[in-house]
Amino acid sequence: MLVVFIFVFLFFIFLYKFITAYGEILAKQLASLGAKLIISARNEVELNRVRTQLKGKHAPDEVKILPLDLSSGEDSLWIAVEKAESFFPDSGVDYMIHNAAFERPGMCVCLFRWFYEFRNISSAEIPTSKKTSILDVTEEGLKATFDVNVLGTITLTKLLAPFMLKRGHGHFVVMSSAAAKAPAPGQAVYSASKYALNGYFHTAAQRLCQKGIQVTVICPGPIATSNNAGSRVPSEKRVPSERCAELTIIAATHGLKEAWISYQPVLTVMYLVQYMPTIGYWVMDKIGKSRVEAAEQKGNTYSLSLMLGKKKAT
């Protein structure tokens, strides 16, 4: 049933260059299921490299390439959306999965042909793996994060939605984060940008659902990719990127409103804050100092021993 569904629809994906590992895995899974893809980025060389690695009924020969920078402004994004729609005038883009992220792994996808956006970021723009104190955040960094994570994503949604509304169906799948559900030491700005996405899309869904447009918000915890190989967070504490991609596709095709993808104790923390906020935030305050110290040392802020107050995470 899933394969038939994906055969029928088209995926539209946006991805950033420094987080290509997860995006490539998702693209490969979609291609293998028979999805028709449009991949986009500022770096056309990277796009061609990814395209040659895709295998499926419509890949790699039918995979489209469309240069795009999510932070380039509304006029540029409008041209990209029009061109993406023109690739498949009889069907258009049915699903868009937003997963663009400036500070952490992310991507943005749409169903009825997939469209990937790999942003070619200079070395100065690539964030370091060390988490940032709320006192160290610069205005430039704040704007850069929100331009990509929030403003570009919302603008793209606003431009694509009318095409979906005209067809009477469509689906926005938003790659948010566990950091948008519970406190995440060292990630205040990133967390704020993901909270903004959750608020926007859950609110927009109230209107869009009346017109046949669905919204699914995905909140993954720590994910294992090649980009975090140097992290002190044990790999067994991270969900494999292949599994995360698989669950993302399942959540989207089953029309879930929101899905959390992570291991324990991250899920416990999310449940406490979501359903018992007074207790949840009390626990977060009690272990807050240790979590901040762990974040500063690139440690595991979700360590079970840290959560139980037995010792500091390393």
PDB file of C-alpha atoms in Angstrom:
ATOM      1  CA  MET A   1       0.000   0.000   0.000  1.00  0.00           C
ATOM      2  CA  LEU A   2       2.833   2.377   0.845  1.00  0.00           C
ATOM      3  CA  VAL A   3       4.634   1.711  -2.435  1.00  0.00           C
ATOM      4  CA  VAL A   4       1.469   2.266  -4.456  1.00  0.00           C
ATOM      5  CA  PHE A   5       0.868   5.509  -2.627  1.00  0.00           C
ATOM      6  CA  ILE A   6       4.360   6.769  -3.341  1.00  0.00           C
ATOM      7  CA  PHE A   7       4.149   5.681  -6.952  1.00  0.00           C
ATOM      8  CA  VAL A   8       1.114   7.922  -7.291  1.00  0.00           C
ATOM      9  CA  PHE A   9       2.551  10.976  -5.579  1.00  0.00           C
ATOM     10  CA  LEU A  10       5.551  13.248  -5.999  1.00  0.00           C
ATOM     11  CA  PHE A  11       8.027  14.328  -3.352  1.00  0.00           C
ATOM     12  CA  PHE A  12       9.528  17.792  -3.041  1.00  0.00           C
ATOM     13  CA  ILE A  13      12.580  17.983  -0.683  1.00  0.00           C
ATOM     14  CA  PHE A  14      14.823  20.819   0.564  1.00  0.00           C
ATOM     15  CA  LEU A  15      18.169  19.927   2.155  1.00  0.00           C
ATOM     16  CA  TYR A  16      21.295  21.777   3.344  1.00  0.00           C
ATOM     17  CA  LYS A  17      24.788  20.774   2.291  1.00  0.00           C
ATOM     18  CA  PHE A  18      26.237  20.234   5.764  1.00  0.00           C
ATOM     19  CA  ILE A  19      23.402  17.844   6.621  1.00  0.00           C
ATOM     20  CA  THR A  20      23.308  15.840   3.427  1.00  0.00           C
ATOM     21  CA  ALA A  21      23.830  12.495   5.171  1.00  0.00           C
ATOM     22  CA  TYR A  22      20.262  12.161   6.449  1.00  0.00           C
ATOM     23  CA  GLY A  23      18.781  13.797   3.363  1.00  0.00           C
ATOM     24  CA  GLU A  24      20.582  11.462   0.993  1.00  0.00           C
ATOM     25  CA  ILE A  25      19.314   8.462   2.937  1.00  0.00           C
ATOM     26  CA  LEU A  26      15.755   9.752   2.744  1.00  0.00           C
ATOM     27  CA  ALA A  27      16.130  10.417  -0.988  1.00  0.00           C
ATOM     28  CA  LYS A  28      17.458   6.925  -1.560  1.00  0.00           C
ATOM     29  CA  GLN A  29      14.541   5.371   0.331  1.00  0.00           C
ATOM     30  CA  LEU A  30      12.010   7.419  -1.604  1.00  0.00           C
ATOM     31  CA  ALA A  31      13.654   6.654  -4.930  1.00  0.00           C
ATOM     32  CA  SER A  32      13.677   2.940  -4.123  1.00  0.00           C
ATOM     33  CA  LEU A  33       9.937   3.146  -3.430  1.00  0.00           C
ATOM     34  CA  GLY A  34       9.329   4.588  -6.884  1.00  0.00           C
ATOM     35  CA  ALA A  35       9.014   8.286  -6.071  1.00  0.00           C
ATOM     36  CA  LYS A  36       9.788  10.850  -8.753  1.00  0.00           C
ATOM     37  CA  LEU A  37      12.252  13.368  -7.384  1.00  0.00           C
ATOM     38  CA  ILE A  38      13.253  16.980  -7.889  1.00  0.00           C
ATOM     39  CA  ILE A  39      16.498  17.758  -6.057  1.00  0.00           C
ATOM     40  CA  SER A  40      17.652  21.310  -5.503  1.00  0.00           C
ATOM     41  CA  ALA A  41      20.672  23.174  -4.105  1.00  0.00           C
ATOM     42  CA  ARG A  42      23.107  25.985  -4.760  1.00  0.00           C
ATOM     43  CA  ASN A  43      25.814  23.414  -5.467  1.00  0.00           C
ATOM     44  CA  GLU A  44      24.934  21.699  -8.716  1.00  0.00           C
ATOM     45  CA  VAL A  45      27.940  19.381  -8.455  1.00  0.00           C
ATOM     46  CA  GLU A  46      26.556  17.974  -5.199  1.00  0.00           C
ATOM     47  CA  LEU A  47      23.144  17.562  -6.780  1.00  0.00           C
ATOM     48  CA  ASN A  48      24.563  15.530  -9.645  1.00  0.00           C
ATOM     49  CA  ARG A  49      26.551  13.396  -7.206  1.00  0.00           C
ATOM     50  CA  VAL A  50      23.418  12.581  -5.215  1.00  0.00           C
ATOM     51  CA  ARG A  51      21.372  11.931  -8.342  1.00  0.00           C
ATOM     52  CA  THR A  52      23.827   9.324  -9.624  1.00  0.00           C
ATOM     53  CA  GLN A  53      23.468   7.391  -6.353  1.00  0.00           C
ATOM     54  CA  LEU A  54      19.679   7.144  -6.470  1.00  0.00           C
ATOM     55  CA  LYS A  55      18.120   3.897  -7.675  1.00  0.00           C
ATOM     56  CA  GLY A  56      14.496   3.147  -8.394  1.00  0.00           C
ATOM     57  CA  LYS A  57      11.756   3.054 -10.996  1.00  0.00           C
ATOM     58  CA  HIS A  58      12.290   6.737 -11.838  1.00  0.00           C
ATOM     59  CA  ALA A  59      15.894   7.165 -10.684  1.00  0.00           C
ATOM     60  CA  PRO A  60      18.370   8.333 -11.578  1.00  0.00           C
ATOM     61  CA  ASP A  61      17.336   9.215 -15.158  1.00  0.00           C
ATOM     62  CA  GLU A  62      14.078  11.001 -14.281  1.00  0.00           C
ATOM     63  CA  VAL A  63      15.380  12.851 -11.214  1.00  0.00           C
ATOM     64  CA  LYS A  64      15.170  16.611 -11.792  1.00  0.00           C
ATOM     65  CA  ILE A  65      17.732  19.159 -10.612  1.00  0.00           C
ATOM     66  CA  LEU A  66      16.678  22.669  -9.625  1.00  0.00           C
ATOM     67  CA  PRO A  67      19.199  25.151  -8.130  1.00  0.00           C
ATOM     68  CA  LEU A  68      17.784  26.910  -5.067  1.00  0.00           C
ATOM     69  CA  ASP A  69      18.852  28.726  -1.896  1.00  0.00           C
ATOM     70  CA  LEU A  70      16.209  28.722   0.833  1.00  0.00           C
ATOM     71  CA  SER A  71      17.522  32.010   2.267  1.00  0.00           C
ATOM     72  CA  SER A  72      17.490  33.836  -1.086  1.00  0.00           C
ATOM     73  CA  GLY A  73      14.204  35.678  -0.554  1.00  0.00           C
ATOM     74  CA  GLU A  74      10.607  35.444  -1.749  1.00  0.00           C
ATOM     75  CA  ASP A  75      11.192  36.417  -5.381  1.00  0.00           C
ATOM     76  CA  SER A  76      13.804  33.698  -5.869  1.00  0.00           C
ATOM     77  CA  LEU A  77      11.709  31.084  -4.054  1.00  0.00           C
ATOM     78  CA  TRP A  78       8.682  31.950  -6.185  1.00  0.00           C
ATOM     79  CA  ILE A  79      10.663  31.266  -9.367  1.00  0.00           C
ATOM     80  CA  ALA A  80      11.796  27.919  -7.927  1.00  0.00           C
ATOM     81  CA  VAL A  81       8.255  26.896  -6.937  1.00  0.00           C
ATOM     82  CA  GLU A  82       6.906  27.763 -10.381  1.00  0.00           C
ATOM     83  CA  LYS A  83       9.662  25.772 -12.047  1.00  0.00           C
ATOM     84  CA  ALA A  84       9.123  22.791  -9.712  1.00  0.00           C
ATOM     85  CA  GLU A  85       5.426  22.780 -10.541  1.00  0.00           C
ATOM     86  CA  SER A  86       6.199  23.048 -14.262  1.00  0.00           C
ATOM     87  CA  PHE A  87       8.267  19.855 -14.148  1.00  0.00           C
ATOM     88  CA  PHE A  88       5.028  17.901 -13.616  1.00  0.00           C
ATOM     89  CA  PRO A  89       2.170  20.129 -14.859  1.00  0.00           C
ATOM     90  CA  ASP A  90      -0.403  17.323 -14.671  1.00  0.00           C
ATOM     91  CA  SER A  91       0.314  16.447 -11.051  1.00  0.00           C
ATOM     92  CA  GLY A  92       2.449  19.076  -9.341  1.00  0.00           C
ATOM     93  CA  VAL A  93       3.892  18.792  -5.836  1.00  0.00           C
ATOM     94  CA  ASP A  94       1.619  16.936  -3.442  1.00  0.00           C
ATOM     95  CA  TYR A  95       3.825  16.511  -0.377  1.00  0.00           C
ATOM     96  CA  MET A  96       6.475  18.898   0.869  1.00  0.00           C
ATOM     97  CA  ILE A  97       8.647  17.816   3.777  1.00  0.00           C
ATOM     98  CA  HIS A  98      10.472  20.760   5.299  1.00  0.00           C
ATOM     99  CA  ASN A  99      13.737  19.768   6.918  1.00  0.00           C
ATOM    100  CA  ALA A 100      16.026  22.743   6.334  1.00  0.00           C
ATOM    101  CA  ALA A 101      18.050  23.623   9.428  1.00  0.00           C
ATOM    102  CA  PHE A 102      20.913  26.041   9.942  1.00  0.00           C
ATOM    103  CA  GLU A 103      22.349  24.685  13.189  1.00  0.00           C
ATOM    104  CA  ARG A 104      21.234  21.079  13.265  1.00  0.00           C
ATOM    105  CA  PRO A 105      20.356  18.283  10.783  1.00  0.00           C
ATOM    106  CA  GLY A 106      17.281  19.036   8.769  1.00  0.00           C
ATOM    107  CA  MET A 107      15.564  18.826   5.424  1.00  0.00           C
ATOM    108  CA  CYS A 108      12.460  19.879   3.639  1.00  0.00           C
ATOM    109  CA  VAL A 109      10.441  17.466   1.499  1.00  0.00           C
ATOM    110  CA  CYS A 110       7.263  17.401  -0.584  1.00  0.00           C
ATOM    111  CA  LEU A 111       5.345  14.481  -2.013  1.00  0.00           C
ATOM    112  CA  PHE A 112       4.428  14.000  -5.696  1.00  0.00           C
ATOM    113  CA  ARG A 113       8.010  14.142  -6.809  1.00  0.00           C
ATOM    114  CA  TRP A 114      10.843  14.848  -4.394  1.00  0.00           C
ATOM    115  CA  PHE A 115      12.733  18.130  -4.549  1.00  0.00           C
ATOM    116  CA  TYR A 116      16.010  18.421  -2.561  1.00  0.00           C
ATOM    117  CA  GLU A 117      17.716  21.684  -1.720  1.00  0.00           C
ATOM    118  CA  PHE A 118      21.387  21.365  -0.711  1.00  0.00           C
ATOM    119  CA  ARG A 119      22.679  24.768   0.319  1.00  0.00           C
ATOM    120  CA  ASN A 120      26.337  25.318  -0.448  1.00  0.00           C
ATOM    121  CA  ILE A 121      27.517  26.857   2.834  1.00  0.00           C
ATOM    122  CA  SER A 122      30.930  28.455   3.221  1.00  0.00           C
ATOM    123  CA  SER A 123      33.230  27.246   6.002  1.00  0.00           C
ATOM    124  CA  ALA A 124      32.511  30.412   7.976  1.00  0.00           C
ATOM    125  CA  GLU A 125      28.801  29.648   7.970  1.00  0.00           C
ATOM    126  CA  ILE A 126      29.054  26.060   9.152  1.00  0.00           C
ATOM    127  CA  PRO A 127      28.218  25.920  12.868  1.00  0.00           C
ATOM    128  CA  THR A 128      30.683  24.251  15.198  1.00  0.00           C
ATOM    129  CA  SER A 129      29.690  21.077  16.989  1.00  0.00           C
ATOM    130  CA  LYS A 130      30.012  22.780  20.371  1.00  0.00           C
ATOM    131  CA  LYS A 131      26.673  23.982  21.642  1.00  0.00           C
ATOM    132  CA  THR A 132      26.304  27.738  22.182  1.00  0.00           C
ATOM    133  CA  SER A 133      25.558  29.598  25.402  1.00  0.00           C
ATOM    134  CA  ILE A 134      22.541  31.906  25.320  1.00  0.00           C
ATOM    135  CA  LEU A 135      24.932  34.740  26.177  1.00  0.00           C
ATOM    136  CA  ASP A 136      27.172  34.024  23.184  1.00  0.00           C
ATOM    137  CA  VAL A 137      24.496  34.302  20.513  1.00  0.00           C
ATOM    138  CA  THR A 138      25.193  37.103  18.032  1.00  0.00           C
ATOM    139  CA  GLU A 139      22.550  39.061  16.164  1.00  0.00           C
ATOM    140  CA  GLU A 140      24.017  37.757  12.904  1.00  0.00           C
ATOM    141  CA  GLY A 141      23.734  34.155  14.083  1.00  0.00           C
ATOM    142  CA  LEU A 142      20.196  34.732  15.319  1.00  0.00           C
ATOM    143  CA  LYS A 143      19.079  36.169  11.986  1.00  0.00           C
ATOM    144  CA  ALA A 144      20.867  33.462   9.980  1.00  0.00           C
ATOM    145  CA  THR A 145      19.144  30.707  11.940  1.00  0.00           C
ATOM    146  CA  PHE A 146      15.686  32.216  11.628  1.00  0.00           C
ATOM    147  CA  ASP A 147      16.140  33.149   7.962  1.00  0.00           C
ATOM    148  CA  VAL A 148      16.657  29.498   7.091  1.00  0.00           C
ATOM    149  CA  ASN A 149      14.769  27.565   9.758  1.00  0.00           C
ATOM    150  CA  VAL A 150      11.693  29.792   9.915  1.00  0.00           C
ATOM    151  CA  LEU A 151      11.330  32.582   7.359  1.00  0.00           C
ATOM    152  CA  GLY A 152      12.486  30.612   4.316  1.00  0.00           C
ATOM    153  CA  THR A 153      10.383  27.597   5.275  1.00  0.00           C
ATOM    154  CA  ILE A 154       7.252  29.646   5.895  1.00  0.00           C
ATOM    155  CA  THR A 155       7.735  31.652   2.700  1.00  0.00           C
ATOM    156  CA  LEU A 156       8.139  28.491   0.658  1.00  0.00           C
ATOM    157  CA  THR A 157       4.975  27.070   2.225  1.00  0.00           C
ATOM    158  CA  LYS A 158       3.047  30.245   1.454  1.00  0.00           C
ATOM    159  CA  LEU A 159       4.136  30.102  -2.189  1.00  0.00           C
ATOM    160  CA  LEU A 160       3.440  26.418  -2.731  1.00  0.00           C
ATOM    161  CA  ALA A 161       0.164  26.163  -0.803  1.00  0.00           C
ATOM    162  CA  PRO A 162      -1.981  27.913  -3.470  1.00  0.00           C
ATOM    163  CA  PHE A 163      -1.068  25.211  -6.001  1.00  0.00           C
ATOM    164  CA  MET A 164      -2.134  22.523  -3.533  1.00  0.00           C
ATOM    165  CA  LEU A 165      -5.330  24.377  -2.685  1.00  0.00           C
ATOM    166  CA  LYS A 166      -6.193  24.629  -6.365  1.00  0.00           C
ATOM    167  CA  ARG A 167      -5.806  20.856  -6.707  1.00  0.00           C
ATOM    168  CA  GLY A 168      -7.697  20.241  -3.462  1.00  0.00           C
ATOM    169  CA  HIS A 169      -5.023  18.063  -1.878  1.00  0.00           C
ATOM    170  CA  GLY A 170      -1.476  18.240  -0.565  1.00  0.00           C
ATOM    171  CA  HIS A 171       0.641  17.527   2.484  1.00  0.00           C
ATOM    172  CA  PHE A 172       3.291  19.510   4.361  1.00  0.00           C
ATOM    173  CA  VAL A 173       5.642  17.394   6.458  1.00  0.00           C
ATOM    174  CA  VAL A 174       7.785  19.486   8.788  1.00  0.00           C
ATOM    175  CA  MET A 175      11.052  18.186  10.226  1.00  0.00           C
ATOM    176  CA  SER A 176      11.079  19.875  13.613  1.00  0.00           C
ATOM    177  CA  SER A 177      13.019  18.588  16.638  1.00  0.00           C
ATOM    178  CA  ALA A 178      12.802  17.207  20.159  1.00  0.00           C
ATOM    179  CA  ALA A 179      14.303  20.596  21.041  1.00  0.00           C
ATOM    180  CA  ALA A 180      10.886  22.066  20.186  1.00  0.00           C
ATOM    181  CA  LYS A 181       9.194  19.857  22.778  1.00  0.00           C
ATOM    182  CA  ALA A 182      11.562  20.037  25.779  1.00  0.00           C
ATOM    183  CA  PRO A 183      14.451  22.248  26.987  1.00  0.00           C
ATOM    184  CA  ALA A 184      17.680  21.691  25.039  1.00  0.00           C
ATOM    185  CA  PRO A 185      20.746  23.213  26.762  1.00  0.00           C
ATOM    186  CA  GLY A 186      23.122  24.917  24.363  1.00  0.00           C
ATOM    187  CA  GLN A 187      20.492  25.153  21.631  1.00  0.00           C
ATOM    188  CA  ALA A 188      18.313  28.070  22.685  1.00  0.00           C
ATOM    189  CA  VAL A 189      18.175  29.775  19.273  1.00  0.00           C
ATOM    190  CA  TYR A 190      17.821  26.538  17.326  1.00  0.00           C
ATOM    191  CA  SER A 191      15.114  25.427  19.768  1.00  0.00           C
ATOM    192  CA  ALA A 192      13.296  28.741  19.393  1.00  0.00           C
ATOM    193  CA  SER A 193      13.284  28.397  15.606  1.00  0.00           C
ATOM    194  CA  LYS A 194      11.783  24.913  15.829  1.00  0.00           C
ATOM    195  CA  TYR A 195       9.145  26.056  18.341  1.00  0.00           C
ATOM    196  CA  ALA A 196       8.241  28.733  15.798  1.00  0.00           C
ATOM    197  CA  LEU A 197       7.775  26.106  13.091  1.00  0.00           C
ATOM    198  CA  ASN A 198       5.573  23.977  15.342  1.00  0.00           C
ATOM    199  CA  GLY A 199       3.397  26.951  16.181  1.00  0.00           C
ATOM    200  CA  TYR A 200       3.062  28.091  12.588  1.00  0.00           C
ATOM    201  CA  PHE A 201       2.282  24.722  11.031  1.00  0.00           C
ATOM    202  CA  HIS A 202      -0.065  23.440  13.730  1.00  0.00           C
ATOM    203  CA  THR A 203      -1.986  26.705  13.458  1.00  0.00           C
ATOM    204  CA  ALA A 204      -1.949  26.723   9.648  1.00  0.00           C
ATOM    205  CA  ALA A 205      -3.222  23.145   9.684  1.00  0.00           C
ATOM    206  CA  GLN A 206      -6.482  24.304  11.251  1.00  0.00           C
ATOM    207  CA  ARG A 207      -7.319  26.175   8.069  1.00  0.00           C
ATOM    208  CA  LEU A 208      -5.563  24.011   5.510  1.00  0.00           C
ATOM    209  CA  CYS A 209      -7.247  20.804   6.675  1.00  0.00           C
ATOM    210  CA  GLN A 210     -10.582  22.300   5.672  1.00  0.00           C
ATOM    211  CA  LYS A 211      -9.285  22.464   2.102  1.00  0.00           C
ATOM    212  CA  GLY A 212      -7.790  18.974   1.846  1.00  0.00           C
ATOM    213  CA  ILE A 213      -4.240  19.939   2.849  1.00  0.00           C
ATOM    214  CA  GLN A 214      -2.620  17.901   5.628  1.00  0.00           C
ATOM    215  CA  VAL A 215       0.245  18.821   7.968  1.00  0.00           C
ATOM    216  CA  THR A 216       2.570  16.405   9.777  1.00  0.00           C
ATOM    217  CA  VAL A 217       5.218  17.627  12.238  1.00  0.00           C
ATOM    218  CA  ILE A 218       8.165  15.275  12.903  1.00  0.00           C
ATOM    219  CA  CYS A 219      10.159  15.778  16.125  1.00  0.00           C
ATOM    220  CA  PRO A 220      13.328  13.632  16.047  1.00  0.00           C
ATOM    221  CA  GLY A 221      15.746  13.380  18.946  1.00  0.00           C
ATOM    222  CA  PRO A 222      19.467  12.596  18.481  1.00  0.00           C
ATOM    223  CA  ILE A 223      20.027  10.998  15.057  1.00  0.00           C
ATOM    224  CA  ALA A 224      23.123   9.034  14.027  1.00  0.00           C
ATOM    225  CA  THR A 225      24.743  10.474  10.887  1.00  0.00           C
ATOM    226  CA  SER A 226      28.292  10.862   9.636  1.00  0.00           C
ATOM    227  CA  ASN A 227      28.165  14.517  10.720  1.00  0.00           C
ATOM    228  CA  ASN A 228      28.070  13.668  14.446  1.00  0.00           C
ATOM    229  CA  ALA A 229      30.734  10.970  14.437  1.00  0.00           C
ATOM    230  CA  GLY A 230      32.884  13.085  16.768  1.00  0.00           C
ATOM    231  CA  SER A 231      30.160  13.641  19.326  1.00  0.00           C
ATOM    232  CA  ARG A 232      30.420  12.215  22.822  1.00  0.00           C
ATOM    233  CA  VAL A 233      26.828  11.058  22.616  1.00  0.00           C
ATOM    234  CA  PRO A 234      27.086   7.257  22.158  1.00  0.00           C
ATOM    235  CA  SER A 235      25.899   6.072  18.749  1.00  0.00           C
ATOM    236  CA  GLU A 236      23.578   3.558  20.425  1.00  0.00           C
ATOM    237  CA  LYS A 237      21.758   6.521  21.981  1.00  0.00           C
ATOM    238  CA  ARG A 238      21.018   7.927  18.534  1.00  0.00           C
ATOM    239  CA  VAL A 239      18.336   6.645  16.173  1.00  0.00           C
ATOM    240  CA  PRO A 240      19.969   5.399  12.938  1.00  0.00           C
ATOM    241  CA  SER A 241      19.306   7.859  10.130  1.00  0.00           C
ATOM    242  CA  GLU A 242      17.923   5.029   7.982  1.00  0.00           C
ATOM    243  CA  ARG A 243      15.320   4.242  10.635  1.00  0.00           C
ATOM    244  CA  CYS A 244      14.468   7.920  11.095  1.00  0.00           C
ATOM    245  CA  ALA A 245      13.914   8.304   7.347  1.00  0.00           C
ATOM    246  CA  GLU A 246      11.738   5.194   7.291  1.00  0.00           C
ATOM    247  CA  LEU A 247       9.594   6.423  10.198  1.00  0.00           C
ATOM    248  CA  THR A 248       9.304   9.873   8.615  1.00  0.00           C
ATOM    249  CA  ILE A 249       7.889   8.343   5.440  1.00  0.00           C
ATOM    250  CA  ILE A 250       5.512   6.141   7.456  1.00  0.00           C
ATOM    251  CA  ALA A 251       4.262   9.085   9.531  1.00  0.00           C
ATOM    252  CA  ALA A 252       3.696  11.173   6.402  1.00  0.00           C
ATOM    253  CA  THR A 253       1.897   8.519   4.401  1.00  0.00           C
ATOM    254  CA  HIS A 254      -0.350   7.682   7.376  1.00  0.00           C
ATOM    255  CA  GLY A 255      -1.260  11.343   7.850  1.00  0.00           C
ATOM    256  CA  LEU A 256      -0.090  11.655  11.474  1.00  0.00           C
ATOM    257  CA  LYS A 257      -0.411  15.149  12.954  1.00  0.00           C
ATOM    258  CA  GLU A 258       2.817  14.814  14.918  1.00  0.00           C
ATOM    259  CA  ALA A 259       5.417  12.078  15.402  1.00  0.00           C
ATOM    260  CA  TRP A 260       8.333  11.795  17.846  1.00  0.00           C
ATOM    261  CA  ILE A 261      11.360   9.750  16.798  1.00  0.00           C
ATOM    262  CA  SER A 262      13.924   8.975  19.491  1.00  0.00           C
ATOM    263  CA  TYR A 263      15.168   6.548  22.101  1.00  0.00           C
ATOM    264  CA  GLN A 264      14.807   6.740  25.875  1.00  0.00           C
ATOM    265  CA  PRO A 265      15.227   8.757  27.998  1.00  0.00           C
ATOM    266  CA  VAL A 266      14.562  11.496  25.431  1.00  0.00           C
ATOM    267  CA  LEU A 267      10.986  10.299  24.875  1.00  0.00           C
ATOM    268  CA  THR A 268      10.325  10.257  28.634  1.00  0.00           C
ATOM    269  CA  VAL A 269      11.479  13.858  28.909  1.00  0.00           C
ATOM    270  CA  MET A 270       9.240  14.858  25.999  1.00  0.00           C
ATOM    271  CA  TYR A 271       6.224  13.072  27.507  1.00  0.00           C
ATOM    272  CA  LEU A 272       6.763  14.658  30.937  1.00  0.00           C
ATOM    273  CA  VAL A 273       7.014  18.189  29.531  1.00  0.00           C
ATOM    274  CA  GLN A 274       4.088  17.629  27.147  1.00  0.00           C
ATOM    275  CA  TYR A 275       1.588  15.946  29.461  1.00  0.00           C
ATOM    276  CA  MET A 276       2.786  16.901  32.970  1.00  0.00           C
ATOM    277  CA  PRO A 277       4.525  20.244  32.420  1.00  0.00           C
ATOM    278  CA  THR A 278       4.751  21.239  36.078  1.00  0.00           C
ATOM    279  CA  ILE A 279       6.567  18.014  36.954  1.00  0.00           C
ATOM    280  CA  GLY A 280       8.483  17.968  33.692  1.00  0.00           C
ATOM    281  CA  TYR A 281       9.923  21.458  34.063  1.00  0.00           C
ATOM    282  CA  TRP A 282      10.623  20.836  37.768  1.00  0.00           C
ATOM    283  CA  VAL A 283      12.747  17.837  36.768  1.00  0.00           C
ATOM    284  CA  MET A 284      14.455  19.903  34.056  1.00  0.00           C
ATOM    285  CA  ASP A 285      15.305  22.600  36.621  1.00  0.00           C
ATOM    286  CA  LYS A 286      16.730  20.031  39.031  1.00  0.00           C
ATOM    287  CA  ILE A 287      19.130  18.606  36.479  1.00  0.00           C
ATOM    288  CA  GLY A 288      19.549  21.825  34.491  1.00  0.00           C
ATOM    289  CA  LYS A 289      23.010  22.675  35.786  1.00  0.00           C
ATOM    290  CA  SER A 290      24.407  19.231  34.923  1.00  0.00           C
ATOM    291  CA  ARG A 291      22.792  19.336  31.464  1.00  0.00           C
ATOM    292  CA  VAL A 292      24.295  22.766  30.745  1.00  0.00           C
ATOM    293  CA  GLU A 293      27.737  21.505  31.797  1.00  0.00           C
ATOM    294  CA  ALA A 294      27.298  18.430  29.588  1.00  0.00           C
ATOM    295  CA  ALA A 295      26.309  20.641  26.646  1.00  0.00           C
ATOM    296  CA  GLU A 296      29.395  22.820  27.117  1.00  0.00           C
ATOM    297  CA  GLN A 297      31.569  19.681  27.000  1.00  0.00           C
ATOM    298  CA  LYS A 298      29.740  18.251  23.953  1.00  0.00           C
ATOM    299  CA  GLY A 299      28.374  15.549  26.217  1.00  0.00           C
ATOM    300  CA  ASN A 300      25.057  13.711  26.246  1.00  0.00           C
ATOM    301  CA  THR A 301      22.444  16.027  27.751  1.00  0.00           C
ATOM    302  CA  TYR A 302      19.927  13.177  27.705  1.00  0.00           C
ATOM    303  CA  SER A 303      22.069  10.629  29.577  1.00  0.00           C
ATOM    304  CA  LEU A 304      19.932   8.380  31.789  1.00  0.00           C
ATOM    305  CA  SER A 305      22.446   8.633  34.645  1.00  0.00           C
ATOM    306  CA  LEU A 306      22.336  12.417  34.330  1.00  0.00           C
ATOM    307  CA  MET A 307      18.545  12.374  34.336  1.00  0.00           C
ATOM    308  CA  LEU A 308      18.577  10.293  37.540  1.00  0.00           C
ATOM    309  CA  GLY A 309      21.098  12.647  39.125  1.00  0.00           C
ATOM    310  CA  LYS A 310      23.691   9.911  39.678  1.00  0.00           C
ATOM    311  CA  LYS A 311      26.583  11.572  37.878  1.00  0.00           C
ATOM    312  CA  LYS A 312      27.450  14.084  35.217  1.00  0.00           C
ATOM    313  CA  ALA A 313      27.176  13.043  31.587  1.00  0.00           C
ATOM    314  CA  THR A 314      30.446  12.616  29.705  1.00  0.00           C
TER     315      THR A 314
END
